[in-house]
PDB file of C-alpha atoms in Angstrom:
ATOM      1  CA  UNK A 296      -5.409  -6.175  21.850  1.00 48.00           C
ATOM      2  CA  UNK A 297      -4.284  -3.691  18.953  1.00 59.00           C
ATOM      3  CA  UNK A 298      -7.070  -1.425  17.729  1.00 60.00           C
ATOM      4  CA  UNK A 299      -7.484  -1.195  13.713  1.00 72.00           C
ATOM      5  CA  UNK A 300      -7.218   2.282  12.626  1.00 81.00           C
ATOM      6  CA  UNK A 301     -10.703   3.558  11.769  1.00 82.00           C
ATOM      7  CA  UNK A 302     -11.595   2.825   7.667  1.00 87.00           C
ATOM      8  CA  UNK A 303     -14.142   5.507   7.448  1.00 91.00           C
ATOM      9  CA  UNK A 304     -11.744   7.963   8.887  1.00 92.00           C
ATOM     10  CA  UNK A 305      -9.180   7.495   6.019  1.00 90.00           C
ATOM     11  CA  UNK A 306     -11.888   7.640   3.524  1.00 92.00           C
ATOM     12  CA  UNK A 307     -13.048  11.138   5.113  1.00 94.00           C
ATOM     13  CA  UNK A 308      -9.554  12.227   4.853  1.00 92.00           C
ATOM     14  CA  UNK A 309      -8.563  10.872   1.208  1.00 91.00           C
ATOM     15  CA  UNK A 310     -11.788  12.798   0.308  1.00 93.00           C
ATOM     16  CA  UNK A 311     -10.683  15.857   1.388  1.00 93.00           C
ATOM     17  CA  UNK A 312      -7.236  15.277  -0.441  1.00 92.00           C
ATOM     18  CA  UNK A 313      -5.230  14.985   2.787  1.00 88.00           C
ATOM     19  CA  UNK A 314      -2.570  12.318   2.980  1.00 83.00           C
ATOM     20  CA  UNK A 315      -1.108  12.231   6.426  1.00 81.00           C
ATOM     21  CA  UNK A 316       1.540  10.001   7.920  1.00 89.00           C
ATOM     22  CA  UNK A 317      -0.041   7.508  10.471  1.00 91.00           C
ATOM     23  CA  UNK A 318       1.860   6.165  12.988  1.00 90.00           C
ATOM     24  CA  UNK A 319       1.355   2.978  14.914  1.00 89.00           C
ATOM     25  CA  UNK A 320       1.938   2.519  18.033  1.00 89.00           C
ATOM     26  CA  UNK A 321       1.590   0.507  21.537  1.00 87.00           C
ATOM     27  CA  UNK A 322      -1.907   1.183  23.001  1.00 85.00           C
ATOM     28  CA  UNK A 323      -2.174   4.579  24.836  1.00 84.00           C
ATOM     29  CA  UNK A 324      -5.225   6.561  26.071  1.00 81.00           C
ATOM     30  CA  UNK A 325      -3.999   9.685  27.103  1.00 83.00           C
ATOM     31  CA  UNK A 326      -2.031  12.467  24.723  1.00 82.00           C
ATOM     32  CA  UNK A 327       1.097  12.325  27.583  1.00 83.00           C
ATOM     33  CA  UNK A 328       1.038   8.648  26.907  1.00 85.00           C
ATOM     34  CA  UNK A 329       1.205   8.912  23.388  1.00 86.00           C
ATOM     35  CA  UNK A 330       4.135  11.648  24.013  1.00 83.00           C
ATOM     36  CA  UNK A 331       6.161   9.064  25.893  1.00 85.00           C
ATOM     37  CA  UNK A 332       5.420   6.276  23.401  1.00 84.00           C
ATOM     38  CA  UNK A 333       6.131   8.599  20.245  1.00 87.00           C
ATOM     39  CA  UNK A 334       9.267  10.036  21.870  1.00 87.00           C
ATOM     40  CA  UNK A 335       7.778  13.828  20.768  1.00 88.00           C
ATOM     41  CA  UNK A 336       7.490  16.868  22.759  1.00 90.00           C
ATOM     42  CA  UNK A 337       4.329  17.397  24.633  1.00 90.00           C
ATOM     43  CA  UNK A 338       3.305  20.448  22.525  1.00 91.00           C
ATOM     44  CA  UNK A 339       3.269  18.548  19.669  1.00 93.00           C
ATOM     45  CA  UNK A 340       0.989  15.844  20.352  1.00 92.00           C
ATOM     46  CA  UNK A 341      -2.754  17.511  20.497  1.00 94.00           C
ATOM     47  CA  UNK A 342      -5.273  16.010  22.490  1.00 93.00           C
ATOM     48  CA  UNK A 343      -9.105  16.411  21.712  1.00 95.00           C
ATOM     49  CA  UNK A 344     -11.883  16.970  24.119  1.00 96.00           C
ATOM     50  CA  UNK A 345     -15.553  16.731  23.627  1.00 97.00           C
ATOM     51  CA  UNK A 346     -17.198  19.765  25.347  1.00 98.00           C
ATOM     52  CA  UNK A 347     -20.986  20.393  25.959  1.00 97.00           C
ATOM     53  CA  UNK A 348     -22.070  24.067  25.330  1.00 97.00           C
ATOM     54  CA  UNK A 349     -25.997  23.854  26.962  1.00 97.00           C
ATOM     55  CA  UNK A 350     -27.270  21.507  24.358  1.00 95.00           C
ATOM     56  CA  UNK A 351     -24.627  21.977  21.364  1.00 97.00           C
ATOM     57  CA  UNK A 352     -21.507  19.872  21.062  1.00 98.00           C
ATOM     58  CA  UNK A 353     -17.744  21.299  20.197  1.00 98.00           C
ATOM     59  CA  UNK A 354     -14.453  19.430  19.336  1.00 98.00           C
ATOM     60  CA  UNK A 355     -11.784  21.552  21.385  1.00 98.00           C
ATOM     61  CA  UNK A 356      -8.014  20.921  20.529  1.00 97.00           C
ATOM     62  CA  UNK A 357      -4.908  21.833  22.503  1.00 96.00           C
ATOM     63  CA  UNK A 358      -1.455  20.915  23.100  1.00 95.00           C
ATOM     64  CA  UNK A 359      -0.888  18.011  26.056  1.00 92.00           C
ATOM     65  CA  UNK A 360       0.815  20.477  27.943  1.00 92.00           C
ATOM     66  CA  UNK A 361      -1.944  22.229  29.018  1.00 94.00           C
ATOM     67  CA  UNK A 362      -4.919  21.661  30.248  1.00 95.00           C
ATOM     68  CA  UNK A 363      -8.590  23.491  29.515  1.00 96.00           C
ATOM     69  CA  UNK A 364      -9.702  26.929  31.368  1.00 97.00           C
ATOM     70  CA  UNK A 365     -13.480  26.461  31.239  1.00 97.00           C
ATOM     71  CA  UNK A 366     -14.570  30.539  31.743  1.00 97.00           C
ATOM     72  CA  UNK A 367     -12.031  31.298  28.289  1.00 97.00           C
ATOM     73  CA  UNK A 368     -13.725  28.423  26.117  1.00 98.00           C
ATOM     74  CA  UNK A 369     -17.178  29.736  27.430  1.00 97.00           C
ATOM     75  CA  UNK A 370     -16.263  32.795  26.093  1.00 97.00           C
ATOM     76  CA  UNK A 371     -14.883  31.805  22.510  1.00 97.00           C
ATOM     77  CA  UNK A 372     -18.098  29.528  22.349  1.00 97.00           C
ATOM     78  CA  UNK A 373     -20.164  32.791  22.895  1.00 97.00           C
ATOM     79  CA  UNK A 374     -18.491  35.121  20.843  1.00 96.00           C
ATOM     80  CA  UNK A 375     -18.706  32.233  18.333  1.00 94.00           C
ATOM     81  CA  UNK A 376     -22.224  31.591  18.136  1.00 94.00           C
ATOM     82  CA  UNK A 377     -23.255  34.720  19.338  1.00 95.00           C
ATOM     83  CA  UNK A 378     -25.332  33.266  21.956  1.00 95.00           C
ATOM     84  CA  UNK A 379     -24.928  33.460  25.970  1.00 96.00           C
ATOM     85  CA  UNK A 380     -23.787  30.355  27.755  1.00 96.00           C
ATOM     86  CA  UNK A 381     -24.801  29.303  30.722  1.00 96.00           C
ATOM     87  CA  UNK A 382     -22.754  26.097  31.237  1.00 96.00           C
ATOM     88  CA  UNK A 383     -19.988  24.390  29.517  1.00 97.00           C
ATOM     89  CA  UNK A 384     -18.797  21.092  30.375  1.00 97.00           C
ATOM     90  CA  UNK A 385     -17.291  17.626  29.279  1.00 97.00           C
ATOM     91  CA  UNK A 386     -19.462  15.090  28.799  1.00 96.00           C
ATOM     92  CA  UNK A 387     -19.543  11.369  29.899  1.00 95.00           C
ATOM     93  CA  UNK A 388     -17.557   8.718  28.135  1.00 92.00           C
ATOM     94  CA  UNK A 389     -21.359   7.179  27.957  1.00 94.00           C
ATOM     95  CA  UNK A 390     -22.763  10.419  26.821  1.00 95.00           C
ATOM     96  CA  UNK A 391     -19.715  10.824  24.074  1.00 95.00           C
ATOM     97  CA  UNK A 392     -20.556   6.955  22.588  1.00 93.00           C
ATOM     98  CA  UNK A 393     -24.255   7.313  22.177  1.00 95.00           C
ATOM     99  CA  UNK A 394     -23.526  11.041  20.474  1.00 96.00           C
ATOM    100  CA  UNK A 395     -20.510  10.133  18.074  1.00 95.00           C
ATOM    101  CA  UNK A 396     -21.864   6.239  17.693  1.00 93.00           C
ATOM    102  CA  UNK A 397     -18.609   5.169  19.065  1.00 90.00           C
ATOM    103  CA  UNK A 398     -17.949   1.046  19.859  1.00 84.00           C
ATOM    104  CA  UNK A 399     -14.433   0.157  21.214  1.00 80.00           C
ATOM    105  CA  UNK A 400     -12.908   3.571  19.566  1.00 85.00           C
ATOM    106  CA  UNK A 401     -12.454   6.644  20.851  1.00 89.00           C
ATOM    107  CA  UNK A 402     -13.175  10.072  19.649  1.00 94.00           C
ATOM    108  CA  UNK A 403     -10.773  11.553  16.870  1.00 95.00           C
ATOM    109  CA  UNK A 404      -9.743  15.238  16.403  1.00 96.00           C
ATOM    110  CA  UNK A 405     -11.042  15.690  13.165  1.00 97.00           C
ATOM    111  CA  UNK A 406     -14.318  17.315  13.841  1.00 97.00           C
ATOM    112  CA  UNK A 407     -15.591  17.039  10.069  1.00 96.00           C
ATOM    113  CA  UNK A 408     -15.508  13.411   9.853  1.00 96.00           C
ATOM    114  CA  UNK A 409     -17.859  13.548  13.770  1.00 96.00           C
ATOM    115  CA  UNK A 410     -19.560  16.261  11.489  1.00 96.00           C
ATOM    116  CA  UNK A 411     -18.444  18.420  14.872  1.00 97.00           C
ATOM    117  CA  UNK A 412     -17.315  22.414  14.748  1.00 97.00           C
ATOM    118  CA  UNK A 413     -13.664  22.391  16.330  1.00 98.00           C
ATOM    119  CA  UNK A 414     -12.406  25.170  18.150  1.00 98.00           C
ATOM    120  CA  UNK A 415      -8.103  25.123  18.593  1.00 98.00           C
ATOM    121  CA  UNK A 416      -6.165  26.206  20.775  1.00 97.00           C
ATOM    122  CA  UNK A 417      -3.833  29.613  18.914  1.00 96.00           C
ATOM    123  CA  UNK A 418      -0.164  27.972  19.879  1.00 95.00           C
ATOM    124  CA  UNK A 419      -1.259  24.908  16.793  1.00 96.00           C
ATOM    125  CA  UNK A 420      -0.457  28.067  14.828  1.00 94.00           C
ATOM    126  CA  UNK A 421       2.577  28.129  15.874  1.00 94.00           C
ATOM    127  CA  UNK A 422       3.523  24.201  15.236  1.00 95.00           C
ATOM    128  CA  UNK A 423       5.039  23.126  11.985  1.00 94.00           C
ATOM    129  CA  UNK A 424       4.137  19.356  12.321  1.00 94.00           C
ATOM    130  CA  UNK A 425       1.433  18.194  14.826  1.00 95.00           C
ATOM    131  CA  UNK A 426       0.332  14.458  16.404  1.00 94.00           C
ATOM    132  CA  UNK A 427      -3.666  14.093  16.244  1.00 95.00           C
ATOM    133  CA  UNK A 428      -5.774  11.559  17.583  1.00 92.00           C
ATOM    134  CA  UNK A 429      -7.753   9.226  15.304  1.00 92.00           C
ATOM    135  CA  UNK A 430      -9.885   7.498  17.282  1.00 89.00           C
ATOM    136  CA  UNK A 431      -8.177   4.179  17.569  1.00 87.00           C
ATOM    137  CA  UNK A 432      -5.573   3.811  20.862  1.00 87.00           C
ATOM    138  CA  UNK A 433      -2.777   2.466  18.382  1.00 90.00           C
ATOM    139  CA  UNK A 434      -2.816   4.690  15.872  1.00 90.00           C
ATOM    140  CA  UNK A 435      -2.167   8.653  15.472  1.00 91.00           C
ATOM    141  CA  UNK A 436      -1.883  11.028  12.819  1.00 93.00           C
ATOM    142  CA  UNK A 437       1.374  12.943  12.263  1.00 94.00           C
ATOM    143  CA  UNK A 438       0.500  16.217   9.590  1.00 94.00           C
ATOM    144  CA  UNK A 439       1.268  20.161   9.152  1.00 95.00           C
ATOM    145  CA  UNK A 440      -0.718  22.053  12.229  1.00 96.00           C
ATOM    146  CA  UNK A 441      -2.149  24.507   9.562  1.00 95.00           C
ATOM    147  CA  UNK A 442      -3.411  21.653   7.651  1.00 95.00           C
ATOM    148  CA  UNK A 443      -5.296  20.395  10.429  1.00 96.00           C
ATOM    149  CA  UNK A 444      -6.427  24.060  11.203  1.00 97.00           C
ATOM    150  CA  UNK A 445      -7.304  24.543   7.263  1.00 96.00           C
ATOM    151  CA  UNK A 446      -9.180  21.079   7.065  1.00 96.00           C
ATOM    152  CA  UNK A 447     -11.084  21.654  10.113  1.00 97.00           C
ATOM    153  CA  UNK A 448     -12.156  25.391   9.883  1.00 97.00           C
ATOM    154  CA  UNK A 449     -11.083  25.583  13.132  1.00 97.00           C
ATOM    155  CA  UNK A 450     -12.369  28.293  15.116  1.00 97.00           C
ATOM    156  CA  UNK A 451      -8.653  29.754  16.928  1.00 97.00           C
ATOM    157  CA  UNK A 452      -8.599  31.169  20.418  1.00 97.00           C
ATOM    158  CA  UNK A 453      -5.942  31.167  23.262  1.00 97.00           C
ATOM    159  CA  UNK A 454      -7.842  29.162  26.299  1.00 97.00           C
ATOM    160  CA  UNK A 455      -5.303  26.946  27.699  1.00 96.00           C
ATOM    161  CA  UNK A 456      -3.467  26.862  30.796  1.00 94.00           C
ATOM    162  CA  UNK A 457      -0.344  25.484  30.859  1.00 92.00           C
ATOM    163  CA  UNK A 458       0.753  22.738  32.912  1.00 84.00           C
ATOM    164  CA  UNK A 459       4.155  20.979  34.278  1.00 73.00           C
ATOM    165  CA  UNK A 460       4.485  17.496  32.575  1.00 68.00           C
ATOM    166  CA  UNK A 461       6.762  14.668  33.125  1.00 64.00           C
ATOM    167  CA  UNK A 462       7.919  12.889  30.328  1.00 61.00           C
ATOM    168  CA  UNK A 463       9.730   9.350  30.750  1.00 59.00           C
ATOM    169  CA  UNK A 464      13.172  10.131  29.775  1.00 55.00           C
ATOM    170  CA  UNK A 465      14.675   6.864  30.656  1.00 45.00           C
ATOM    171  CA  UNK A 466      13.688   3.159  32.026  1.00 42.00           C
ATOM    172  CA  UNK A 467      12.783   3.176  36.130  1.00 43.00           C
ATOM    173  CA  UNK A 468      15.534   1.442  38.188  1.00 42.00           C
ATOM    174  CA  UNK A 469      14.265  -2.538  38.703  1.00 38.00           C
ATOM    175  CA  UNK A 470      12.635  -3.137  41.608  1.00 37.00           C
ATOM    176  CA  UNK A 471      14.068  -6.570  42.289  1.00 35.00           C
ATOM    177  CA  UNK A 472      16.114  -7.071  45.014  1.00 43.00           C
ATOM    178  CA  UNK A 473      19.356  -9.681  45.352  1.00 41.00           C
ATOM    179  CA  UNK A 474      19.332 -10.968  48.919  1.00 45.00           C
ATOM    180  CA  UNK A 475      22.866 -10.674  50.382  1.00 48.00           C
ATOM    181  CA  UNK A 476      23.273 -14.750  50.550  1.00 50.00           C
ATOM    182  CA  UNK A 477      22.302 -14.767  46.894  1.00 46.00           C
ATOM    183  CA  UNK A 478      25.259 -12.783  46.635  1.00 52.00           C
ATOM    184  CA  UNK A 479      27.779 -15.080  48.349  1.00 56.00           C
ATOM    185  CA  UNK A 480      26.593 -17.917  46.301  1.00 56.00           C
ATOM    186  CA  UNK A 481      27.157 -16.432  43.069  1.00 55.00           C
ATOM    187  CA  UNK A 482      30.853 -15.294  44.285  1.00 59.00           C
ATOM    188  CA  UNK A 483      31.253 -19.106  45.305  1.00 61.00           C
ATOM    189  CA  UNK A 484      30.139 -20.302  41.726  1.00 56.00           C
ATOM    190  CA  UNK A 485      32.384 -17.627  39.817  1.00 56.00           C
ATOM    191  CA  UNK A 486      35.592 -18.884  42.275  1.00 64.00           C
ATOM    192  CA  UNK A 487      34.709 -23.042  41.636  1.00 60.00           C
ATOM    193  CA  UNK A 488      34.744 -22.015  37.806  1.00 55.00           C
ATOM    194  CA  UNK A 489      38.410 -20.396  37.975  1.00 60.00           C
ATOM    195  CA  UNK A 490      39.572 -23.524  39.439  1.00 61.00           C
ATOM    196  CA  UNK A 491      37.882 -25.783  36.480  1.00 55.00           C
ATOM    197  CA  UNK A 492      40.229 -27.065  33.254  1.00 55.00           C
ATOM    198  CA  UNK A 493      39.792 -25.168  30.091  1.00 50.00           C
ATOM    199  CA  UNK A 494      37.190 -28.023  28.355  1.00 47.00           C
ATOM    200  CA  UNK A 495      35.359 -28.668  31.310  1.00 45.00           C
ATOM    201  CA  UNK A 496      35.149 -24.798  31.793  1.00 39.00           C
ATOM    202  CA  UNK A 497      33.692 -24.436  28.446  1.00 42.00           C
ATOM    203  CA  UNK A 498      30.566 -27.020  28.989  1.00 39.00           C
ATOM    204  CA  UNK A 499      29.896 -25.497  32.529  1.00 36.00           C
ATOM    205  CA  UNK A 500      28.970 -22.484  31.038  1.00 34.00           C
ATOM    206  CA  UNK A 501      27.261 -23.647  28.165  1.00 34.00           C
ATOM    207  CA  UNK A 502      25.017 -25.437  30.330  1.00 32.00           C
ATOM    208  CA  UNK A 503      24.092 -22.226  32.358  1.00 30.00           C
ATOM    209  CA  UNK A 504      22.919 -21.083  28.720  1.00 33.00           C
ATOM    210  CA  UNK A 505      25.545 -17.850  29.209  1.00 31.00           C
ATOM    211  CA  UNK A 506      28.062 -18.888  26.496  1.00 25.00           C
ATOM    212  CA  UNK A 507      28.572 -21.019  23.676  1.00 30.00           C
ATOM    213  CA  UNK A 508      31.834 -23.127  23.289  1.00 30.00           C
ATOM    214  CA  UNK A 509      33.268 -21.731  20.383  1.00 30.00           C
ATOM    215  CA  UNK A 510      33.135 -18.184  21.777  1.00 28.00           C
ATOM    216  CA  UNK A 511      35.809 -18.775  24.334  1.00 26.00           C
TER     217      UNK A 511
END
């Protein structure tokens, strides 16, 4: 069942004068799924996490091709706040619905509208466009990466570590297999239609639903 994209999301953007280009999609609820789907390069398409400093809450933001190095963001968070850290974590999908007062949706990137400080990862500078999650799983938001970064006040630091991804680049092979004597029979059909007049010809195949009469 298709998700409707969040209304109060597109109010908190239209308030803050941004007009992004959503995209709609098939359901997907990872950032490499949305890649495949959206037929864009991993880099672009930034996926959010939730993450738990002690007892305060941060949006963090990276590129899908990497993946989060937990002593770096402890780090940024410390130099941030100016506080010491002692542990930094993601929280429970539980833990991220009772805090956000999420149903069916999931969390977006846009850490204003969660009234959340974001932290990004420093290669969104170097994006021109950028794919951002808004919460619902058919729906994202396509808009400049310094737009995002402006909108957000995001808080930039370099703590991700990249990874190897696998895009699908074309359909699998089909797993069905033709048994040999499936095979045969076929060949025998094809050979008894050869030996068939013209007219009768015709209405064979129309009846297997492969051709119409006036298209041989």
């Amino acid at each position: 069942m298709k998700r409707k994209l969040p209304a109060a999301l597109i109010k908190y953007l239209e308030s803050k004068n941004v007009d992004p280009k959503i995209l709609e999609h098939k359901t997907v609820y990872t950032a490499i799924d949305a890649a495949n789907t959206l037929k864009r390069k991993v880099d672009e398409i930034i996926k959010s996490l939730l993450v738990k400093a002690d007892n305060n809450y941060y949006i963090v933001c990276l590129p899908a091709n990497q993946n989060l190095d937990f002593d770096k963001i402890k780090k940024v968070i410390e130099k941030t706040a100016g506080v010491k850290i002692k542990t930094v974590r993601i929280p429970t999908e539980e833990m991220m619905k009772s805090l956000l007062k999420l149903r069916d949706e999931g969390m977006s990137a846009f850490g204003g509208f969660h009234q959340l400080p974001v932290i990004a990862e420093k290669k969104l500078e170097n994006l021109k466009k950028a794919v951002f999650s808004t919460g619902s799983f058919n729906h994202s938001v396509e808009m400049r990466a310094k737009d995002f970064l402006k909108l957000e006040n995001a808080v930039l630091a370099s703590f991700g570590i990249n990874k190897k991804v696998n895009l699908i680049n074309k359909r699998p092979a089909s797993s069905i297999k033709i048994k040999p004597r499936a095979n045969k029979t076929m060949a025998k059909k094809k050979r008894l239609l050869r030996r068939l007049p013209r007219k009768r010809l015709q209405r064979r195949r129309n009846n297997f639903g492969t051709y119409k009469e006036d298209s041989l």
